[in-house]
Short mmCIF file of C-alpha atoms in Angstrom, two decimals:
data_model
loop_
_atom_site.label_atom_id
_atom_site.label_comp_id
_atom_site.label_asym_id
_atom_site.label_seq_id
_atom_site.Cartn_x
_atom_site.Cartn_y
_atom_site.Cartn_z
CA MET A 1030 195.34 249.14 144.24
CA THR A 1031 196.64 252.31 144.97
CA GLU A 1032 195.49 254.82 147.68
CA LYS A 1033 193.87 256.90 144.86
CA GLU A 1034 192.22 253.81 143.24
CA LYS A 1035 190.86 252.79 146.89
CA GLU A 1036 189.52 256.27 147.31
CA ASP A 1037 187.88 256.46 143.94
CA GLU A 1038 186.13 252.93 144.63
CA ARG A 1039 184.81 254.19 147.80
CA ILE A 1040 183.06 256.97 146.02
CA TYR A 1041 181.82 254.96 143.02
CA ASN A 1042 180.48 252.37 145.26
CA LYS A 1043 178.01 254.90 147.10
CA PHE A 1044 176.51 255.25 143.66
CA GLU A 1045 176.00 251.46 142.70
CA GLN A 1046 172.52 250.08 142.68
CA LYS A 1047 172.61 247.37 145.37
CA ASP A 1048 170.10 244.53 145.83
CA TRP A 1049 168.38 244.15 149.48
CA ASN A 1050 170.18 240.99 149.99
CA GLU A 1051 173.52 242.52 149.59
CA ILE A 1052 172.67 245.48 151.62
CA LYS A 1053 171.14 243.49 154.40
CA SER A 1054 174.13 240.95 154.55
CA ASN A 1055 176.76 243.81 154.59
CA ASP A 1056 175.10 245.95 157.31
CA SER A 1057 174.27 242.97 159.33
CA TRP A 1058 177.73 241.50 159.73
CA ALA A 1059 178.93 245.14 160.27
CA VAL A 1060 176.63 245.28 163.39
CA PHE A 1061 178.24 242.29 164.91
CA LYS A 1062 182.17 243.80 164.30
CA ILE A 1063 180.60 246.88 166.09
CA MET A 1064 179.32 244.86 168.80
CA SER A 1065 182.30 242.85 169.33
CA GLU A 1066 184.50 246.28 169.81
CA PHE A 1067 181.89 247.57 172.41
CA VAL A 1068 182.10 244.16 174.25
CA ASP A 1069 185.93 244.15 174.30
CA GLY A 1070 186.19 247.71 175.29
CA TYR A 1071 183.91 247.48 178.23
CA GLU A 1072 185.25 244.19 179.47
CA LYS A 1073 188.95 245.69 179.40
CA LEU A 1074 187.99 249.13 180.79
CA GLY A 1075 185.39 248.29 183.15
CA ARG A 1076 187.85 247.95 186.08
CA ILE A 1077 190.50 250.68 185.40
CA GLY A 1078 189.51 253.24 187.96
CA PRO A 1079 189.37 256.94 187.57
CA CYS A 1080 191.35 258.09 184.31
CA VAL A 1081 192.17 261.18 182.51
CA SER A 1082 192.15 261.11 178.71
CA ILE A 1083 194.97 263.16 177.04
CA PHE A 1084 194.37 264.20 173.32
CA GLY A 1085 196.60 265.85 171.09
CA SER A 1086 198.56 265.32 167.79
CA ALA A 1087 200.04 262.10 166.46
CA ARG A 1088 202.76 264.30 164.76
CA THR A 1089 204.31 266.00 167.67
CA LYS A 1090 208.11 264.53 167.85
CA PRO A 1091 209.61 263.44 170.85
CA GLY A 1092 211.55 266.36 172.40
CA ASP A 1093 209.13 268.98 171.27
CA LYS A 1094 207.90 271.02 174.00
CA ASN A 1095 204.28 269.88 173.63
CA TYR A 1096 205.63 266.21 173.85
CA LEU A 1097 207.56 266.98 177.01
CA LEU A 1098 204.41 269.23 178.52
CA ALA A 1099 202.04 265.96 177.82
CA GLU A 1100 204.53 263.73 179.31
CA GLU A 1101 204.93 265.90 182.57
CA VAL A 1102 201.03 266.27 182.72
CA ALA A 1103 200.60 262.43 182.63
CA PHE A 1104 203.31 261.95 185.06
CA LYS A 1105 201.64 264.30 187.38
CA LEU A 1106 198.01 262.96 187.00
CA THR A 1107 199.26 259.29 187.99
CA LYS A 1108 200.94 261.13 191.27
CA SER A 1109 197.54 262.53 192.11
CA GLY A 1110 196.04 259.08 191.38
CA PHE A 1111 194.60 259.17 187.99
CA GLY A 1112 195.34 256.58 185.55
CA VAL A 1113 195.90 258.04 181.91
CA ILE A 1114 193.84 257.21 178.61
CA THR A 1115 195.38 258.02 175.06
CA GLY A 1116 194.87 257.06 171.72
CA GLY A 1117 197.38 254.65 171.77
CA GLY A 1118 199.62 256.24 169.03
CA PRO A 1119 202.60 258.18 168.49
CA GLY A 1120 203.03 261.95 169.39
CA ILE A 1121 201.19 263.31 172.24
CA MET A 1122 199.73 259.97 172.78
CA GLU A 1123 203.11 258.41 173.03
CA ALA A 1124 204.12 261.27 175.68
CA GLY A 1125 201.02 260.54 177.75
CA ASN A 1126 201.35 256.93 178.09
CA LYS A 1127 205.23 257.31 178.72
CA GLY A 1128 204.29 259.61 181.53
CA ALA A 1129 201.80 257.50 183.13
CA ASN A 1130 204.45 254.73 182.74
CA LYS A 1131 207.20 256.55 184.51
CA GLY A 1132 204.63 257.48 187.28
CA ASN A 1133 203.78 253.72 187.80
CA GLY A 1134 200.09 254.78 186.87
CA VAL A 1135 197.41 253.10 184.76
CA SER A 1136 198.45 253.46 181.21
CA VAL A 1137 195.46 252.91 178.58
CA GLY A 1138 196.08 252.98 174.50
CA LEU A 1139 192.89 253.18 172.28
CA ASN A 1140 194.44 252.45 169.21
CA ILE A 1141 192.66 252.89 165.68
CA ASP A 1142 193.47 251.49 162.50
CA LEU A 1143 194.35 254.36 160.15
CA PRO A 1144 196.42 254.51 156.63
CA PHE A 1145 198.81 256.86 158.30
CA GLU A 1146 200.63 258.16 161.53
CA GLN A 1147 199.10 255.48 163.81
CA HIS A 1148 201.06 252.75 165.57
CA ASN A 1149 201.16 251.51 168.69
CA ASN A 1150 203.45 252.96 171.17
CA PRO A 1151 205.34 251.10 173.67
CA TRP A 1152 204.28 252.89 176.80
CA ILE A 1153 200.88 251.08 177.27
CA ASP A 1154 199.99 248.54 179.92
CA LYS A 1155 200.02 245.28 178.08
CA ASP A 1156 196.53 244.27 179.23
CA LYS A 1157 194.97 247.89 178.47
CA SER A 1158 195.98 248.26 174.79
CA LEU A 1159 192.91 248.10 172.59
CA TYR A 1160 192.42 248.31 168.67
CA PHE A 1161 189.38 249.74 166.96
CA ASP A 1162 188.10 249.92 163.51
CA TYR A 1163 185.30 252.41 164.20
CA PHE A 1164 186.02 255.96 165.39
CA PHE A 1165 182.62 256.09 167.01
CA VAL A 1166 183.37 253.22 169.31
CA ARG A 1167 186.61 254.50 170.28
CA LYS A 1168 185.21 257.78 171.31
CA VAL A 1169 182.61 256.17 173.36
CA MET A 1170 185.42 254.62 175.37
CA PHE A 1171 187.13 257.78 175.83
CA VAL A 1172 183.95 259.32 177.40
CA LYS A 1173 182.73 256.49 179.11
CA TYR A 1174 185.89 255.79 181.20
CA SER A 1175 187.23 259.20 181.66
CA GLN A 1176 186.83 261.62 184.58
CA GLY A 1177 188.48 264.46 182.82
CA PHE A 1178 189.98 265.61 179.51
CA ILE A 1179 193.54 267.10 178.77
CA VAL A 1180 193.63 268.56 175.33
CA MET A 1181 197.06 269.36 173.83
CA PRO A 1182 197.82 271.10 170.47
CA GLY A 1183 196.60 268.86 167.66
CA GLY A 1184 194.56 268.48 164.36
CA PHE A 1185 191.30 267.77 163.08
CA GLY A 1186 191.28 264.41 165.36
CA THR A 1187 192.02 266.38 168.33
CA LEU A 1188 189.32 268.87 167.70
CA ASP A 1189 187.00 266.18 166.89
CA GLU A 1190 187.63 264.63 170.51
CA LEU A 1191 187.54 268.05 172.23
CA PHE A 1192 184.08 268.93 170.72
CA GLU A 1193 182.47 265.61 171.22
CA ALA A 1194 183.25 265.96 174.94
CA ILE A 1195 181.88 269.59 175.08
CA THR A 1196 178.92 268.75 173.19
CA LEU A 1197 178.25 265.68 175.60
CA ILE A 1198 178.64 267.95 178.71
CA GLN A 1199 176.66 270.84 177.36
CA THR A 1200 173.72 268.65 176.28
CA LYS A 1201 173.91 266.72 179.73
CA LYS A 1202 174.43 263.34 178.07
CA ILE A 1203 177.41 262.69 180.49
CA GLY A 1204 178.53 264.56 183.82
CA ARG A 1205 180.38 267.89 183.86
CA PHE A 1206 183.67 266.61 183.93
CA PRO A 1207 186.75 269.16 183.52
CA ILE A 1208 188.03 269.90 180.12
CA VAL A 1209 191.38 271.51 179.97
CA LEU A 1210 193.09 273.10 177.27
CA VAL A 1211 196.82 273.35 177.34
CA GLY A 1212 198.52 276.09 175.61
CA THR A 1213 197.45 279.55 175.19
CA SER A 1214 199.17 280.61 171.99
CA TYR A 1215 197.74 277.63 170.34
CA TRP A 1216 194.05 277.70 171.50
CA SER A 1217 193.28 281.58 172.10
CA GLY A 1218 192.55 281.99 168.29
CA LEU A 1219 189.95 279.44 168.14
CA LEU A 1220 188.42 280.62 171.51
CA ASP A 1221 188.31 283.92 170.40
CA TRP A 1222 186.27 282.82 167.15
CA ILE A 1223 184.23 280.79 169.54
CA LYS A 1224 183.25 283.95 171.68
CA GLU A 1225 182.80 286.29 168.69
CA ARG A 1226 181.04 284.01 166.15
CA LEU A 1227 179.23 281.57 168.00
CA LEU A 1228 178.06 283.62 171.27
CA GLU A 1229 178.10 287.20 170.22
CA ASP A 1230 177.47 287.41 166.61
CA TYR A 1231 175.42 284.35 166.06
CA LYS A 1232 174.28 283.42 169.63
CA THR A 1233 174.51 279.55 168.81
CA ILE A 1234 175.72 278.97 172.28
CA SER A 1235 175.07 280.36 175.79
CA PRO A 1236 177.66 282.55 177.90
CA GLU A 1237 177.85 279.74 180.45
CA ASP A 1238 179.16 277.40 177.78
CA LEU A 1239 182.34 279.14 177.51
CA ASN A 1240 182.98 277.69 181.30
CA LEU A 1241 182.68 274.25 180.29
CA PHE A 1242 186.57 274.27 179.53
CA ARG A 1243 189.57 275.96 181.22
CA LEU A 1244 192.76 277.15 179.39
CA VAL A 1245 196.13 276.68 181.17
CA ASP A 1246 199.77 276.74 180.09
CA THR A 1247 201.50 274.36 182.53
CA ALA A 1248 201.39 270.80 183.80
CA ASP A 1249 200.61 272.19 187.48
CA GLU A 1250 197.85 274.25 186.33
CA ALA A 1251 196.28 271.42 184.50
CA VAL A 1252 196.58 268.80 187.18
CA ASN A 1253 195.51 271.42 189.96
CA HIS A 1254 192.48 272.29 187.81
CA LEU A 1255 191.42 268.68 187.96
CA ASN A 1256 192.41 268.02 191.51
CA LYS A 1257 190.11 271.12 192.76
CA PHE A 1258 187.29 269.95 190.90
CA TYR A 1259 187.09 266.64 192.51
CA GLU A 1260 187.87 268.29 196.11
CA LYS A 1261 184.48 269.79 195.78
CA TYR A 1262 182.97 266.35 195.85
CA HIS A 1263 185.41 264.92 198.33
CA LEU A 1264 186.88 262.60 195.86
CA LYS A 1265 190.25 261.30 195.58
CA PRO A 1266 190.98 258.61 192.63
CA ASN A 1267 192.67 255.48 193.22
CA PHE A 1268 193.77 256.00 197.02
#
């Protein structure tokens, strides 16, 4: 079956009349699969210590300036005592795990089964590589086991992860962990839109919400922001 046929089948299936036993059976078994992913994630990640998640595009090539910058950020995070969590795939994720590995720090990969782009990178600790079918379970793991978020340039998935973290912090569902956006030239247009449309024109956010993230351009700025945040609490990770 081609990808087009698979996509068409998904659409048609939503309009098919199903009997109650079929619905109950399919949904019930899905619950067990979801539970197993949560249990596996909790068991493997529960003892990793303070970590920072690095988000960014799977399409970024080795040698690209953002790849090298993500690798540098991850390396310097490990030298500050943090472990690194990524989505486990290529691009920025690979760079993050590679930098953590070079720094002899914890290197975690939360891989997701996708039809393209995603494959496990070789820089993840063997006992800290997980695979997920469900995006929402994977995002829970990112948030639950991260003490900060570094967001590199990326696409829809990166934006999804960024706004998930911002929303949970804004609504006080998680602590106010630091969020660092890396790359003024990449993020400034989005931040201008947030300020002009969400804040000023439509008033759908509050002025203080703009303080939920920090915009930087260098690895030192990114890591220093995280370190200064935890210095206020007299906390040092993994020392």
